[in-house]
Short mmCIF file of C-alpha atoms in Angstrom, two decimals:
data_model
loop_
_atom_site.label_atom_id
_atom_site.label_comp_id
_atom_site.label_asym_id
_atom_site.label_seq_id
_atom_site.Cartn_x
_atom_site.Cartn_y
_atom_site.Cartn_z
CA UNK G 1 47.67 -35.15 20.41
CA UNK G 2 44.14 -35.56 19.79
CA UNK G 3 42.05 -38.42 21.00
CA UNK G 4 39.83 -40.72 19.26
CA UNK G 5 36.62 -39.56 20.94
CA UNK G 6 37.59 -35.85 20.44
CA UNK G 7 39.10 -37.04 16.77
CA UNK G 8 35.20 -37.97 16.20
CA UNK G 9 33.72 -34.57 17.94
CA UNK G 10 36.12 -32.70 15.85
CA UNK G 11 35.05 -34.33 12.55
CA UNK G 12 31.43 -34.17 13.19
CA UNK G 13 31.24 -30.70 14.03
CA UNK G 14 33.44 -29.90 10.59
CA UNK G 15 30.76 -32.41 8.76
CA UNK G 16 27.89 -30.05 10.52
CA UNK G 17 29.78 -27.02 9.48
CA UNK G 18 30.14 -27.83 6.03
CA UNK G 19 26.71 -29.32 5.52
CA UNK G 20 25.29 -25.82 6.89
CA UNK G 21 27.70 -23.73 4.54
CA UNK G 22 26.29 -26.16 1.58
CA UNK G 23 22.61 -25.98 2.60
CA UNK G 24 23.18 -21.88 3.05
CA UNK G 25 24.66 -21.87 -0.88
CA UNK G 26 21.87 -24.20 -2.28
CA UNK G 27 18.78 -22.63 -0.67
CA UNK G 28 19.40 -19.13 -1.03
CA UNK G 29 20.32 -16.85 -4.69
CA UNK G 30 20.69 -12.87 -5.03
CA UNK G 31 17.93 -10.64 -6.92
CA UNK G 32 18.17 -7.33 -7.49
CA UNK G 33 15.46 -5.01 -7.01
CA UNK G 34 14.15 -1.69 -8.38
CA UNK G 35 16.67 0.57 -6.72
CA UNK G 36 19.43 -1.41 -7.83
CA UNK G 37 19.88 -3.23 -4.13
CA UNK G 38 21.36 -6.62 -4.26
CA UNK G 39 19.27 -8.97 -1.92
CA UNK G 40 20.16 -12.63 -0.61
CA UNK G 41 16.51 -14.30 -1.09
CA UNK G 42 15.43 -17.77 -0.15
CA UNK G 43 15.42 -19.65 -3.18
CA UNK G 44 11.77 -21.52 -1.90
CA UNK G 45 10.00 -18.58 -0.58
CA UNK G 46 6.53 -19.55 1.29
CA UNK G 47 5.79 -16.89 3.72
CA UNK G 48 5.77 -13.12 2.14
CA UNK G 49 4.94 -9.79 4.37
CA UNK G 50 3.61 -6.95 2.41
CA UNK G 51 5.34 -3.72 3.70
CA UNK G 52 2.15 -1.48 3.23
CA UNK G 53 -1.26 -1.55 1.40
CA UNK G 54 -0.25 -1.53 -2.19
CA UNK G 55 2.48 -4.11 -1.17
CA UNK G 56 -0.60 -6.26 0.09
CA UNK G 57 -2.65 -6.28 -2.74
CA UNK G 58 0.17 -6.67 -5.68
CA UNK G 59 0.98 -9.74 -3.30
CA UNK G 60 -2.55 -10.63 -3.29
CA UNK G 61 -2.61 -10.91 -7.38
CA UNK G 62 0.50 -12.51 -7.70
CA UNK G 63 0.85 -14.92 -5.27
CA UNK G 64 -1.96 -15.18 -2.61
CA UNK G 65 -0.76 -18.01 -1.37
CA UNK G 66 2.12 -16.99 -0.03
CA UNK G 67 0.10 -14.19 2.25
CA UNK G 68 0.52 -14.01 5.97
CA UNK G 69 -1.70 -11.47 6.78
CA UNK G 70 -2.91 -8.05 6.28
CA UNK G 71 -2.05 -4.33 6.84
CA UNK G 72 -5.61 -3.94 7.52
CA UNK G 73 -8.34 -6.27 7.35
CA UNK G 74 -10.53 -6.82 4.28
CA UNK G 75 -14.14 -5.20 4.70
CA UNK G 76 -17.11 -8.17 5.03
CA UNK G 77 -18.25 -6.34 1.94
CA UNK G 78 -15.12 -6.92 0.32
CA UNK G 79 -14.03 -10.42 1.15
CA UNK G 80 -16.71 -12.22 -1.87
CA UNK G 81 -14.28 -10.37 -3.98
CA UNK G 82 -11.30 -12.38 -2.64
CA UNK G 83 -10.43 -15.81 -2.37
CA UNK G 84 -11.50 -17.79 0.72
CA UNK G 85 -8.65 -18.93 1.75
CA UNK G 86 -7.30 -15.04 2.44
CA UNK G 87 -10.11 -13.75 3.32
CA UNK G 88 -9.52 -13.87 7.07
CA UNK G 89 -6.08 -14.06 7.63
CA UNK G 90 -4.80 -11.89 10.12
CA UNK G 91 -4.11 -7.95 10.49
CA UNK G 92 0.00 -7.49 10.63
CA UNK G 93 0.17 -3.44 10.30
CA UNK G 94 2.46 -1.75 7.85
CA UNK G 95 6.11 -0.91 7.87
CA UNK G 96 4.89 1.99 5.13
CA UNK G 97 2.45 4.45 4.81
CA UNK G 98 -0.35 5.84 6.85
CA UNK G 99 -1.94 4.46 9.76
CA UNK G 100 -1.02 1.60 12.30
CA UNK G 101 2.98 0.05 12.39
CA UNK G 102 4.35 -3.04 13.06
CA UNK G 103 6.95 -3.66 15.30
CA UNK G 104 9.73 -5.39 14.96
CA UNK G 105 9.51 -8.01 17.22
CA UNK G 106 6.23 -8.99 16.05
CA UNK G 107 7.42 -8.70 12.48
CA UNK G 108 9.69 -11.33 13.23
CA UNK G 109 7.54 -13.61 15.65
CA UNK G 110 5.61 -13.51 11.87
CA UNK G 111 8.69 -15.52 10.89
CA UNK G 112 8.91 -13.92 6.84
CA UNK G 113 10.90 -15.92 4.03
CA UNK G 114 10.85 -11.84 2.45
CA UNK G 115 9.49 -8.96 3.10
CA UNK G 116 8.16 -7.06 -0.48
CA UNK G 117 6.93 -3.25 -0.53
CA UNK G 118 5.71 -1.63 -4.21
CA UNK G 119 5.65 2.13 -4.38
CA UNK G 120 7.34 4.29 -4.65
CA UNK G 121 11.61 4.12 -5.18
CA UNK G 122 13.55 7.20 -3.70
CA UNK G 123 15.91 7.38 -0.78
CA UNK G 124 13.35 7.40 1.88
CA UNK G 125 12.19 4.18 1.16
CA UNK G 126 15.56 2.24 -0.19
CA UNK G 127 16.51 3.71 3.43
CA UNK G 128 13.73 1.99 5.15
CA UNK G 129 14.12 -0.96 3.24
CA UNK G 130 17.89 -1.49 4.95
CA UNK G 131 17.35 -0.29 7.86
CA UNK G 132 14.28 -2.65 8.13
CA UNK G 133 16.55 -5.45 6.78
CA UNK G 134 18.99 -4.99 9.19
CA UNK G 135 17.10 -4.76 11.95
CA UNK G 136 15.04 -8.28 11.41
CA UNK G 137 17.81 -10.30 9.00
CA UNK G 138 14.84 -10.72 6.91
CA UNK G 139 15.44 -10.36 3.40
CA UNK G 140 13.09 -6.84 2.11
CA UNK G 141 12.83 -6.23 -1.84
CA UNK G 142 11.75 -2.34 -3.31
CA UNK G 143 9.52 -2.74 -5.91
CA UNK G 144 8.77 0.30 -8.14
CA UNK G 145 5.00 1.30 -8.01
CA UNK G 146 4.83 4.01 -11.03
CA UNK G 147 1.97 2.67 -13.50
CA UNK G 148 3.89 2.38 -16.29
CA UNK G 149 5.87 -0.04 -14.60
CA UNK G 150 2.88 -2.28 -14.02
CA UNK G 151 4.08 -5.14 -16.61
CA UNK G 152 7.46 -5.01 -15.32
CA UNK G 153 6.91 -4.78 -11.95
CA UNK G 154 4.69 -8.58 -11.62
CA UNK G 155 7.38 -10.36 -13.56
CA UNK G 156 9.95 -8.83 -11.44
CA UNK G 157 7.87 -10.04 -7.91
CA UNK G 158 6.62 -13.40 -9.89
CA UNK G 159 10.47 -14.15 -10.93
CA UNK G 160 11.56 -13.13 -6.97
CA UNK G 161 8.38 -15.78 -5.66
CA UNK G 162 8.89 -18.48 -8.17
CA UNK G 163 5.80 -18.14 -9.93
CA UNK G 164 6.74 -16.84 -13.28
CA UNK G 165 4.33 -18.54 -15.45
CA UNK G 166 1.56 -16.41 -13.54
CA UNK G 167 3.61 -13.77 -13.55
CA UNK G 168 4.41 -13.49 -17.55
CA UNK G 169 -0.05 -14.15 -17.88
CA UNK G 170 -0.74 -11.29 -15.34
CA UNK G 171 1.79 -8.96 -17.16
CA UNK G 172 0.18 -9.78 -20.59
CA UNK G 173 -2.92 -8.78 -19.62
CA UNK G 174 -1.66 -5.66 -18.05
CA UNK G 175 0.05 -4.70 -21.36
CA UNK G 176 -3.05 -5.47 -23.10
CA UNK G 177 -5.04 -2.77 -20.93
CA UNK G 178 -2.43 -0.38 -22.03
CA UNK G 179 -2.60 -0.64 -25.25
CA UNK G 180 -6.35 -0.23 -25.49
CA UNK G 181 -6.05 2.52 -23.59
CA UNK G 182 -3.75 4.06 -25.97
CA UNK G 183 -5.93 2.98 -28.96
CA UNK G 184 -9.07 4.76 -27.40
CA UNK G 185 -7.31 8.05 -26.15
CA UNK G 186 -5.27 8.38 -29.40
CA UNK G 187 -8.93 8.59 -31.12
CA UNK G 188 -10.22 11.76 -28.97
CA UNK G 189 -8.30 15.02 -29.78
CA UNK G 190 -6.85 16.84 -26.95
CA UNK G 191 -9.53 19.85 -26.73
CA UNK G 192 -12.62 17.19 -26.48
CA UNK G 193 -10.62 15.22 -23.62
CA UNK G 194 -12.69 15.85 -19.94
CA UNK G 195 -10.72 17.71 -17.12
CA UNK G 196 -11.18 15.94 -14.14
CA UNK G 197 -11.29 16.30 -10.20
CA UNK G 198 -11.01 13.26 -7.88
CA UNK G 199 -12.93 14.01 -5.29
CA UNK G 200 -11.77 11.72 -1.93
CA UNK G 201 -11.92 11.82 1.74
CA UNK G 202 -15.26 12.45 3.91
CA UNK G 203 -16.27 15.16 2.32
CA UNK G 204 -15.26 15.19 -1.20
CA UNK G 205 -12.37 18.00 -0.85
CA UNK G 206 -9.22 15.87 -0.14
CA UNK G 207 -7.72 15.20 -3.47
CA UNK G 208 -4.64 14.73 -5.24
CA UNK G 209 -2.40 17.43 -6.91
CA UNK G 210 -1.18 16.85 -10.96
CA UNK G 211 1.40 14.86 -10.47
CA UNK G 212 0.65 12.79 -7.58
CA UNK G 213 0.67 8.82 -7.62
CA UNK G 214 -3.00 9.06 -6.61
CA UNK G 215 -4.33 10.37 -9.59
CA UNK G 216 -1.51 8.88 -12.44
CA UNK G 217 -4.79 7.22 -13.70
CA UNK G 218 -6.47 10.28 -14.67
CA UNK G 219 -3.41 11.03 -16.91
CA UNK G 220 -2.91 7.73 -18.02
CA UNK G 221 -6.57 7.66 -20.08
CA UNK G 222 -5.73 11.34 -21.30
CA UNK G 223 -7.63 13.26 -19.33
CA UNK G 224 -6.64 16.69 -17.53
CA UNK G 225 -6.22 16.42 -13.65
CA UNK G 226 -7.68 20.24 -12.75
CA UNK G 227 -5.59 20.45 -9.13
CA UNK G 228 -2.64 22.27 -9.42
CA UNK G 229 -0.85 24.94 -7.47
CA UNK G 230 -1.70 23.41 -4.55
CA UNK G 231 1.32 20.91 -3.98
CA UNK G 232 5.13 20.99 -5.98
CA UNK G 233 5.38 17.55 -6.13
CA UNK G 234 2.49 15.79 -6.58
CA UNK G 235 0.94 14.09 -3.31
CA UNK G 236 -2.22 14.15 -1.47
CA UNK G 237 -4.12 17.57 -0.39
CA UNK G 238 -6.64 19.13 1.01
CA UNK G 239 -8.75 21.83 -0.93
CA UNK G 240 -11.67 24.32 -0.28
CA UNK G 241 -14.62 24.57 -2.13
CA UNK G 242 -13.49 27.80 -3.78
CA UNK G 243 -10.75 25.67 -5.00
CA UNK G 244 -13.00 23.60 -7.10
CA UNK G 245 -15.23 26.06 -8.34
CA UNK G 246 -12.24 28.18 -9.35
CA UNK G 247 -10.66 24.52 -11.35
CA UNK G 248 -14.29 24.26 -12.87
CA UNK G 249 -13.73 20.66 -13.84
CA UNK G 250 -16.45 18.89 -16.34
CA UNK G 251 -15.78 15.67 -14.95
CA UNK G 252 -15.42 14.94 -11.31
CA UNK G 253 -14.64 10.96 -10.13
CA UNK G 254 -15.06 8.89 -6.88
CA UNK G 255 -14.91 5.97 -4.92
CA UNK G 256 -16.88 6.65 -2.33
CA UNK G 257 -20.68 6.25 -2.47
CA UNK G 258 -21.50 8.62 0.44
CA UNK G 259 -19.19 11.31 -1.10
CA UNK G 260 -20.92 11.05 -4.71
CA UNK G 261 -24.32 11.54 -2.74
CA UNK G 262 -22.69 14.72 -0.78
CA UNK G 263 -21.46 15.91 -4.06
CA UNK G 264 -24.96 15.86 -5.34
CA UNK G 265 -27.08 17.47 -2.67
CA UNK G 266 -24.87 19.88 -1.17
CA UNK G 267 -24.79 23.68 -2.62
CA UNK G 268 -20.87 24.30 -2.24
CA UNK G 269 -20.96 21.80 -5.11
CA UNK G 270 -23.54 22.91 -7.17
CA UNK G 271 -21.87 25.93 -9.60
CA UNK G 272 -19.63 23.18 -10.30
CA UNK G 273 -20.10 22.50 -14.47
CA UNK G 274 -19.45 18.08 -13.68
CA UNK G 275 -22.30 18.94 -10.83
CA UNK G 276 -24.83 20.94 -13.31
CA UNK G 277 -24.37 18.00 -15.90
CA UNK G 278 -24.57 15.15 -13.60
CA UNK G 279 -21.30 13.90 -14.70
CA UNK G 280 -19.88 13.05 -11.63
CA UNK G 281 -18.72 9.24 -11.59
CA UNK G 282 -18.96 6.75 -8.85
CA UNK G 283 -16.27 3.83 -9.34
CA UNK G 284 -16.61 0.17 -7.68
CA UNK G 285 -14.35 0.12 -4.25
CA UNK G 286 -14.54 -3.82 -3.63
CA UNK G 287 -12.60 -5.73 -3.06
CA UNK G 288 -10.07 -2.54 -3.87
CA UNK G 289 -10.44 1.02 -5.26
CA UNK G 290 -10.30 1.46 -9.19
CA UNK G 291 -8.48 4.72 -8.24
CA UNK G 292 -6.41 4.86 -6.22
CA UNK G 293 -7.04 3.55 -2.00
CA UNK G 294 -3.92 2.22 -2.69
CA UNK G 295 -2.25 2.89 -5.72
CA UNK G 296 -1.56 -0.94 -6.91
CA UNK G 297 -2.72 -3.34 -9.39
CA UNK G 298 -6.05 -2.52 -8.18
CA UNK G 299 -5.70 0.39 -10.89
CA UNK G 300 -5.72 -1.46 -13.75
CA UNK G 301 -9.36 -2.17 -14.21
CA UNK G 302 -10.18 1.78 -13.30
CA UNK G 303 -8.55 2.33 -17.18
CA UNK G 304 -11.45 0.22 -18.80
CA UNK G 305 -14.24 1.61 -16.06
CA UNK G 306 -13.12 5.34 -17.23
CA UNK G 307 -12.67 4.50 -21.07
CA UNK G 308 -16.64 3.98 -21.04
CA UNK G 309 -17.48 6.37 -18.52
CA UNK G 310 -15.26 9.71 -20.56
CA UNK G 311 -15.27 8.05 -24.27
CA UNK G 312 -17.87 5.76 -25.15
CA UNK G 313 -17.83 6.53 -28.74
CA UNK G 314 -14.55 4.93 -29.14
CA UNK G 315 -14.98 1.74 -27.36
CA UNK G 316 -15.85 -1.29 -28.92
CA UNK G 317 -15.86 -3.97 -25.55
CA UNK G 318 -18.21 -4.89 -23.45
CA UNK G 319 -17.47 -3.61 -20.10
CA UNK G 320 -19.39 -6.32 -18.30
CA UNK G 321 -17.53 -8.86 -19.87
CA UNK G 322 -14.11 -7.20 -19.17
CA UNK G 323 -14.84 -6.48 -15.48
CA UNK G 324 -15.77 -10.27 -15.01
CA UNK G 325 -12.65 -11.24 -16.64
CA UNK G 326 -10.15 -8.81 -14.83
CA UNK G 327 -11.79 -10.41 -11.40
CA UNK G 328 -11.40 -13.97 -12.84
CA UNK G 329 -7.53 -13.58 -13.12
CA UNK G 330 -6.34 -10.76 -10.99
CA UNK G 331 -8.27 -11.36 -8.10
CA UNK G 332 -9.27 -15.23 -9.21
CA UNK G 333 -13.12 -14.52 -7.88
CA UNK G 334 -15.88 -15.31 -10.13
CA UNK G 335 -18.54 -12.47 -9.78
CA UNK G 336 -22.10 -12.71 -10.16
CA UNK G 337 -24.29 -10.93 -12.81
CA UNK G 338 -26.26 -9.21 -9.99
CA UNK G 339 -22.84 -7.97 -8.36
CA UNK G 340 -21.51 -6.81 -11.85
CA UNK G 341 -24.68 -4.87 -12.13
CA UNK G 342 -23.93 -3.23 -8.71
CA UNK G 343 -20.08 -3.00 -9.19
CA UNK G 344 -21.16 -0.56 -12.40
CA UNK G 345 -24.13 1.22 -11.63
CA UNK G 346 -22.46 4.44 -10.37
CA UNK G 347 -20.92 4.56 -13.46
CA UNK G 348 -24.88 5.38 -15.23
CA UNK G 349 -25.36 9.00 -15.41
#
């Protein structure tokens, strides 16, 4: 026979239990990602960790608000490209990638409503992504990285972070860089399209193989990406200068301002035909690469940058006007004349 008092205990504990069991089916719903995995999400989600570098900066676009850190720490050259209020939150690590790792403990001192990563989608990664999950209890959402998935790809993370409305005007625009694309390249017959080498690392001859989620933008504006036979699969490689005399590109492209000035003055690269006809290209790096350095939404502005650099016949836009704009709404920066002028000036032959 039970007791008032432990009547009461009994009945207040059940009252606890079902308020939690409630609370649990109000504030949390299911979305499925891009590898098909079926994930319990917070249905307010403040608090976001990007999984590695690409993660970061399609988080960054979307929903910067919802940052808690880094994988690395912004440049001081880059941070008047992004908004204040980012610019100097703190380095995490990465759970993907190269370089420096987070553990797991301080992954979840970091307290995470969801952790996102954008790449790409095969086993290794869904594998990570549950073992991760696991591990922390913390809720961890694939998102597939390939370009062509751009569009789809923000209104899948905007729908997941409840900010679809963003979302649907960031995917518009993204579909609206395609197109052009398609409209310019569809102009140029395939013999008077440029064949390409990306030239990265230190010294120019790190590069990435056809293929290769590092150089999907050089295929994506029509263009022929010269390294091949040096990796299956695509990827990242290193190359010898015989390499790139052998590929004889007429076109070579870079980030990196010390590389372009390498590429210049240094004889290895001097038989080269992009060499002999100064048509080697140096694109803005800040706040992000227009590349690749990582592979994310940063890409999307590198189409327009390489429409006027390898066709200029075609296009009709001005391409100060269009590199203001991207940075107005993907990155949500006004940018100076005098910095636009700098951002494009490697891009003057």
């Amino acid at each position: 026979m039970i007791g008032p008092a432990r009547r009461l205990v009994v009945l207040l504990g059940l009252t606890m239990l079902t308020f939690a069991v409630c609370a649990s089916a109000v504030h949390a719903r299911t979305v499925t990602d891009s590898v098909g995995r079926r994930v319990e999400v917070p249905d307010y989600i403040t608090r976001v960790f990007a999984a590695g570098p690409p993660a970061g900066i399609f988080l960054y676009v979307v929903a910067p608000e919802k940052m808690i850190g880094w994988g690395r720490t912004p440049r001081d050259i880059d941070k008047p490209f992004l908004l204040p209020k980012v610019r100097d939150l703190p380095e995490l690590g990465r759970l993907t990638g190269r370089g420096d790792t987070i553990s797991a403990e301080r992954l979840m001192a970091s307290k995470p409503d969801l952790i996102i990563d954008l790449g790409s989608v095969n086993e290794t990664y869904r594998s990570i992504a549950d073992r991760i999950q696991a591990q922390t209890g913390i809720p961890y959402v694939l998102i597939d990285g390939r370009f062509e998935n751009t569009p789809a790809a923000i209104r899948l993370l905007a729908q997941i972070l409840g900010v679809s409305a963003r979302g649907e005007e960031l995917a518009k625009a993204s579909e609206a860089i395609f197109a052009e694309v398609d409209r310019v390249v569809g102009a140029v017959p395939a013999a008077s399209r440029p064949r390409i080498y990306l030239a990265r690392g230190n010294d120019g001859f790190e590069t990435g193989s056809r293929g290769s989620i590092n150089t999907e933008i050089i295929e994506r504006v029509g263009a022929v990406n010269v390294v091949e036979g040096i990796r299956e699969a695509g990827g990242l490689a290193r190359v010898s200068p015989e390499h790139v005399i052998g590929w004889a590109p007429d076109t070579i492209i870079t980030i990196d301002p010390a590389v372009r000035d390498l590429i210049m003055s240094r004889p290895e690269w001097q038989p080269i035909p992009a060499v002999q006809n100064k048509r080697v290209f140096l694109l803005p790096n800040q706040p992000f690469g227009t590349i690749d350095l990582p592979p994310s939404l940063n890409r999307l502005i590198g189409l327009p940058l390489l429409l006027h650099a390898l066709y200029p016949a075609p296009v009709t836009s001005d391409l100060k006007t269009e590199l203001r704009d991207f940075y107005r709404l993907f990155y949500q920066v006004e940018v100076q004349d005098g910095d636009l002028d700098r951002l494009l000036e490697g891009l003057r032959r």
